[in-house]
Coordinates of N, CA and C in Angstrom, one line a residue:
M1 N 11.1 -16.8 0.7 CA 9.9 -16.0 1.4 C 9.3 -14.8 1.4
N2 N 8.2 -14.4 1.3 CA 7.7 -13.4 0.7 C 6.7 -13.0 2.0
N3 N 7.0 -12.2 2.9 CA 6.3 -11.6 3.4 C 6.4 -10.3 4.3
V4 N 5.4 -9.3 4.1 CA 5.4 -8.1 3.9 C 4.8 -7.9 5.6
N5 N 5.7 -6.6 5.7 CA 4.8 -6.5 7.4 C 5.1 -4.9 6.4
L6 N 3.6 -4.2 7.2 CA 3.3 -2.8 6.5 C 2.6 -0.9 7.6
M7 N 2.7 -0.4 9.0 CA 2.1 -0.3 9.6 C 1.4 1.9 8.2
G8 N 1.0 2.2 8.6 CA 0.5 3.1 8.0 C -1.0 3.9 8.6
R9 N -0.8 4.6 7.0 CA -3.0 5.1 7.0 C -3.6 5.0 5.8
L10 N -4.4 4.7 6.4 CA -5.6 4.6 4.8 C -5.6 6.0 3.9
V11 N -5.8 6.1 2.9 CA -5.5 6.9 2.1 C -6.7 7.5 1.5
R12 N -7.6 6.1 1.6 CA -9.5 6.6 1.5 C -10.2 5.7 1.6
D13 N -10.9 6.2 2.0 CA -12.2 4.8 3.1 C -12.2 2.9 1.9
I14 N -12.6 2.1 2.5 CA -12.2 0.6 2.3 C -12.8 0.5 1.2
E15 N -12.6 0.4 -0.9 CA -13.5 -0.4 -1.2 C -14.2 -2.0 -1.2
L16 N -15.3 -1.6 0.1 CA -15.6 -3.5 0.0 C -16.5 -4.0 -1.6
K17 N -16.2 -5.1 -1.9 CA -16.8 -5.2 -3.0 C -17.0 -6.7 -2.7
Y18 N -18.3 -7.4 -3.8 CA -18.2 -9.4 -3.7 C -17.9 -10.0 -4.1
T19 N -17.3 -11.5 -4.7 CA -17.1 -11.1 -5.8 C -18.9 -12.0 -7.0
N20 N -18.8 -12.8 -8.5 CA -19.8 -13.1 -8.4 C -19.5 -14.0 -8.5
S21 N -20.1 -15.1 -7.6 CA -20.2 -16.9 -7.8 C -21.3 -17.6 -6.8
Q22 N -21.3 -18.5 -6.7 CA -22.2 -19.7 -6.4 C -22.6 -18.5 -4.5
T23 N -21.0 -19.3 -4.1 CA -21.3 -18.5 -2.7 C -19.6 -17.1 -2.7
P24 N -20.7 -15.8 -2.6 CA -19.7 -14.4 -2.8 C -18.6 -13.9 -2.0
V25 N -17.8 -14.0 -1.9 CA -16.2 -13.1 -1.5 C -16.0 -11.8 -1.1
A26 N -16.0 -11.6 -0.5 CA -16.0 -9.7 0.4 C -14.3 -9.6 -0.2
V27 N -13.9 -9.2 -0.4 CA -12.4 -8.3 -1.5 C -12.7 -6.5 -0.5
A28 N -11.9 -6.7 -0.8 CA -11.5 -5.1 0.0 C -10.2 -5.0 -0.7
N29 N -10.5 -3.1 -1.0 CA -9.4 -2.2 -1.8 C -8.7 -1.1 -0.9
F30 N -7.9 -1.2 -1.0 CA -7.4 -0.2 -0.4 C -6.1 0.2 -0.6
T31 N -5.7 2.2 -0.4 CA -4.2 2.2 -0.6 C -3.5 2.5 1.3
L32 N -2.4 2.4 1.2 CA -2.0 2.6 2.8 C -1.2 3.1 2.5
A33 N -0.5 4.1 2.7 CA -0.2 5.3 3.7 C 1.1 4.9 3.8
V34 N 3.0 4.7 4.2 CA 3.6 4.6 5.3 C 4.3 5.3 5.2
N35 N 4.9 6.3 5.7 CA 5.8 7.0 6.6 C 7.9 6.8 6.1
R36 N 8.6 7.5 5.1 CA 9.5 6.8 5.5 C 10.6 7.9 6.2
R37 N 11.1 6.6 7.2 CA 11.7 6.2 8.0 C 12.7 7.8 8.0
F38 N 13.6 8.4 6.4 CA 15.1 9.0 6.6 C 14.2 9.7 5.2
K39 N 14.5 11.2 5.9 CA 13.8 11.7 4.6 C 14.6 12.7 3.4
R40 N 14.9 12.8 2.1 CA 15.5 13.4 2.1 C 14.9 14.9 0.9
D41 N 15.5 15.9 0.9 CA 14.9 16.6 0.3 C 15.2 16.3 -0.9
G42 N 13.6 16.8 -1.5 CA 13.0 16.7 -2.6 C 12.6 15.0 -3.3
E43 N 12.4 14.2 -1.8 CA 12.6 13.0 -2.1 C 10.5 12.9 -1.1
P44 N 10.0 12.1 -2.3 CA 8.5 12.1 -0.8 C 8.5 11.6 1.3
D45 N 7.9 12.2 1.2 CA 7.7 11.9 2.5 C 7.3 10.1 2.9
A46 N 7.0 9.9 2.1 CA 6.0 8.6 2.5 C 5.8 7.3 1.3
D47 N 5.5 6.8 1.2 CA 5.5 5.4 0.2 C 3.9 4.8 0.4
F48 N 3.0 4.2 -1.0 CA 1.6 3.8 -0.9 C 1.7 2.8 -1.6
F49 N 0.5 2.1 -0.6 CA 0.7 1.1 -1.2 C -0.6 0.1 -1.8
D50 N -0.4 -0.5 -2.7 CA -2.5 -0.8 -3.1 C -2.4 -2.1 -2.2
C51 N -3.1 -2.6 -1.4 CA -3.4 -3.4 -0.9 C -4.7 -3.8 -1.0
V52 N -4.6 -5.3 -1.3 CA -6.1 -6.7 -0.7 C -5.8 -7.3 0.3
A53 N -7.5 -8.1 0.4 CA -8.3 -8.1 1.7 C -9.1 -8.9 1.3
F54 N -9.2 -10.2 1.7 CA -10.5 -11.2 1.2 C -11.0 -11.6 2.3
G55 N -12.7 -12.4 1.8 CA -13.2 -12.8 3.1 C -13.1 -12.0 4.4
R56 N -12.9 -13.0 6.3 CA -13.7 -12.2 6.9 C -12.4 -11.4 6.9
T57 N -12.0 -11.3 6.8 CA -11.0 -9.9 6.6 C -11.0 -8.6 6.0
A58 N -11.7 -8.6 5.1 CA -11.8 -7.8 3.8 C -13.3 -7.6 5.0
E59 N -14.2 -7.6 5.3 CA -15.4 -7.1 5.7 C -15.1 -7.3 7.3
T60 N -14.3 -7.6 7.8 CA -14.2 -6.7 8.9 C -13.1 -5.1 9.2
M61 N -12.2 -5.1 7.8 CA -11.7 -4.4 7.1 C -12.7 -2.8 7.1
G62 N -13.5 -3.3 6.3 CA -14.7 -2.4 5.6 C -15.7 -2.1 6.0
K63 N -15.7 -3.3 7.5 CA -17.1 -2.5 8.4 C -16.1 -1.4 9.7
F64 N -14.7 -2.1 9.7 CA -14.6 -0.7 11.3 C -13.3 0.2 10.6
L65 N -13.0 0.1 9.6 CA -12.0 1.5 9.0 C -11.9 2.2 7.6
S66 N -12.3 3.6 8.1 CA -12.1 4.7 7.2 C -11.2 5.5 7.0
K67 N -10.6 6.3 6.3 CA -9.7 7.1 5.8 C -8.9 7.5 7.6
G68 N -8.1 7.9 6.8 CA -6.5 8.1 8.2 C -6.4 7.2 9.3
R69 N -7.9 6.2 9.0 CA -6.9 4.9 10.3 C -6.1 4.2 10.1
Q70 N -5.1 4.2 11.4 CA -4.0 4.1 11.3 C -3.9 2.5 11.7
I71 N -3.1 1.6 11.2 CA -3.1 0.2 11.1 C -1.6 -0.2 10.3
A72 N -1.7 -1.8 11.0 CA 0.0 -2.6 11.3 C -0.8 -4.2 10.2
L73 N 0.0 -4.3 8.9 CA -1.1 -5.1 8.1 C 0.5 -6.4 8.4
T74 N -0.1 -7.5 7.9 CA 1.2 -8.8 7.5 C 0.4 -9.3 6.5
G75 N 1.2 -8.7 5.0 CA 0.8 -10.2 4.3 C 2.5 -10.9 3.0
R76 N 1.3 -10.9 1.8 CA 2.9 -11.1 1.2 C 2.7 -10.2 -0.2
L77 N 3.5 -10.3 -0.6 CA 3.8 -9.5 -2.5 C 3.1 -10.8 -3.2
Q78 N 2.3 -10.4 -4.7 CA 1.4 -10.6 -5.0 C 1.5 -9.9 -6.8
A79 N 2.0 -10.0 -8.0 CA 2.0 -9.4 -9.3 C 1.4 -10.5 -9.9
R80 N 0.0 -10.0 -10.8 CA -0.2 -9.6 -11.7 C 0.0 -8.7 -12.9
T81 N -1.3 -9.1 -13.9 CA -1.1 -8.7 -15.3 C -2.3 -9.1 -16.2
W82 N -3.0 -8.3 -17.1 CA -4.2 -8.1 -17.3 C -3.7 -7.3 -18.8
E83 N -4.9 -7.2 -19.7 CA -4.7 -6.1 -21.1 C -6.5 -4.8 -20.6
D84 N -5.9 -4.3 -20.9 CA -6.5 -3.0 -20.1 C -7.5 -2.7 -21.9
K85 N -8.2 -2.0 -22.1 CA -9.3 -2.1 -23.4 C -8.9 -1.7 -24.3
E86 N -7.2 -1.0 -24.4 CA -6.7 -0.6 -25.5 C -6.5 -1.6 -25.5
G87 N -6.0 -2.9 -25.2 CA -4.9 -4.3 -25.8 C -3.6 -4.8 -25.3
K88 N -3.4 -2.9 -24.4 CA -2.1 -2.9 -23.6 C -2.3 -4.1 -22.7
K89 N -0.6 -4.7 -22.1 CA -0.6 -4.8 -21.1 C -0.3 -4.2 -19.9
R90 N -0.5 -4.8 -19.2 CA -0.6 -3.8 -17.5 C 0.1 -4.7 -16.1
K91 N 0.9 -3.9 -15.5 CA 0.8 -5.3 -14.3 C 0.9 -4.4 -12.5
V92 N 0.4 -5.3 -11.9 CA 0.3 -4.0 -11.1 C 1.0 -5.1 -9.7
V93 N 1.9 -4.7 -8.8 CA 1.5 -6.0 -7.8 C 1.6 -5.1 -6.5
E94 N 0.8 -6.0 -5.9 CA 0.3 -5.5 -4.4 C 0.4 -6.4 -3.2
V95 N -0.2 -5.4 -2.3 CA 0.3 -6.5 -0.8 C -0.7 -7.5 -1.2
I96 N -1.2 -9.0 -0.2 CA -2.2 -9.4 -0.4 C -2.4 -9.7 1.3
V97 N -3.3 -9.3 2.3 CA -3.6 -8.7 3.5 C -3.2 -9.7 4.1
E98 N -2.8 -10.9 4.7 CA -3.1 -11.9 6.3 C -4.5 -12.0 7.3
S99 N -3.9 -10.4 8.1 CA -4.0 -10.0 9.0 C -3.5 -9.4 9.1
F100 N -4.8 -7.6 10.4 CA -3.9 -6.6 10.8 C -4.6 -6.2 12.1
D101 N -3.4 -5.5 12.7 CA -4.2 -4.8 13.7 C -4.3 -3.3 13.4
F102 N -5.7 -2.9 14.5 CA -5.9 -1.6 14.4 C -5.0 -0.8 15.3
C103 N -4.8 0.1 14.8 CA -3.0 1.0 15.8 C -4.1 2.4 15.3
G104 N -3.4 2.9 16.3 CA -3.2 4.5 17.0 C -4.9 5.0 17.1
K105 N -5.2 6.0 17.1 CA -6.1 6.4 18.3 C -7.1 6.4 17.0
R106 N -8.6 5.9 17.7 CA -10.1 6.1 17.1 C -10.7 6.7 17.5
E107 N -11.2 7.7 17.0 CA -12.7 8.5 17.6 C -14.0 7.8 17.6
D108 N -14.4 7.7 19.2 CA -15.9 7.7 18.7 C -16.4 7.7 17.5
A109 N -18.4 7.3 18.2 CA -19.5 7.9 17.1 C -19.5 9.5 17.5
D110 N -18.8 9.8 19.0 CA -19.3 10.8 18.9 C -18.4 12.0 18.8
G111 N -17.3 10.9 18.7 CA -16.2 12.9 18.4 C -15.4 12.5 19.5
Q112 N -15.1 11.7 21.3 CA -15.0 11.9 21.8 C -13.6 11.1 22.7
Q113 N -12.3 11.2 22.4 CA -11.5 10.0 22.2 C -11.9 8.8 23.1
Q114 N -11.3 7.9 23.5 CA -12.0 6.6 24.6 C -10.6 7.5 25.3
T115 N -11.4 7.1 27.3 CA -10.9 7.3 27.7 C -10.2 6.9 28.7
Q116 N -10.2 6.1 28.6 CA -9.3 4.7 29.9 C -8.1 3.9 28.7
Q117 N -8.6 3.5 27.3 CA -7.4 3.4 26.7 C -6.9 4.7 26.2
D118 N -7.1 5.5 25.9 CA -6.5 6.9 25.4 C -5.3 7.2 27.1
S119 N -5.7 7.1 28.2 CA -5.5 8.2 28.5 C -3.9 7.1 29.3
A120 N -4.1 5.7 29.2 CA -2.9 4.7 28.8 C -2.1 4.9 28.1
E121 N -2.5 5.6 26.9 CA -1.9 5.7 25.5 C -0.5 6.5 25.8
T122 N -1.4 8.2 26.8 CA -0.7 9.0 26.7 C 0.2 9.1 27.9
T123 N 0.0 7.5 28.6 CA 1.4 8.1 29.6 C 2.3 7.1 29.6
G124 N 2.2 6.8 28.5 CA 2.5 5.8 28.4 C 2.8 4.1 28.3
G125 N 1.3 3.9 28.5 CA 1.1 2.6 28.8 C 0.6 2.3 30.2
F126 N 0.9 3.2 31.0 CA 1.2 3.4 33.0 C -0.3 3.7 33.0
Y127 N -0.6 3.3 34.0 CA -2.8 3.7 34.9 C -1.7 4.9 35.8
P128 N -2.3 5.7 35.8 CA -2.2 6.4 37.6 C -2.4 5.5 39.1
I129 N -1.8 5.5 39.8 CA -2.9 5.4 41.0 C -2.4 6.4 42.5
S130 N -3.6 6.9 42.7 CA -3.5 7.5 44.1 C -2.7 6.9 44.9
D131 N -2.6 8.2 45.6 CA -1.9 8.4 47.4 C -2.7 6.4 47.7
D132 N -4.0 7.0 47.9 CA -4.7 6.4 48.3 C -4.7 5.0 48.2
D133 N -4.7 4.5 47.8 CA -4.8 3.3 47.8 C -3.2 2.0 47.8
D134 N -2.7 2.8 48.7 CA -0.8 2.0 49.3 C -1.6 0.3 50.0
D135 N -2.7 0.5 50.5 CA -3.4 -0.3 51.2 C -3.2 -1.8 50.7
D136 N -3.3 -2.0 49.1 CA -3.9 -2.9 49.0 C -2.6 -3.0 47.6
L137 N -1.0 -2.9 47.8 CA -0.3 -2.5 47.4 C 0.2 -4.3 48.3
P138 N 0.5 -5.2 46.5 CA 1.8 -6.5 47.8 C 2.6 -5.8 48.7
F139 N 3.5 -5.5 48.7 CA 4.8 -4.8 49.4 C 4.0 -3.6 50.2

């Protein structure tokens, strides 16, 4: 079984490219910083994972995500090897993104917080009910 679930923040803006084929395919490359649950003195606070997404997923990520945005993703690990310009064999292990979800708060274009969604997040997902609404309650 090869299944990876990660939640973290984008280290930099997503690099979106297209393949040079008759039917170009979008390819998004990015690095995800995932905080470690337990931290020891002298050890890093986070792990950094190189990720790749393809197709519509890549286009959506490139359009709506930027540096610092928190996401949760599901994917799989893939190892690949290649030779560099000096003829040395190189190997990298990447997370191939199959799906992702937006997490955390997002600033809109004016720099103001989304009002209704954000107030629900800060109150634990509950919306305040005024005392005047008692007549509408079913009990």
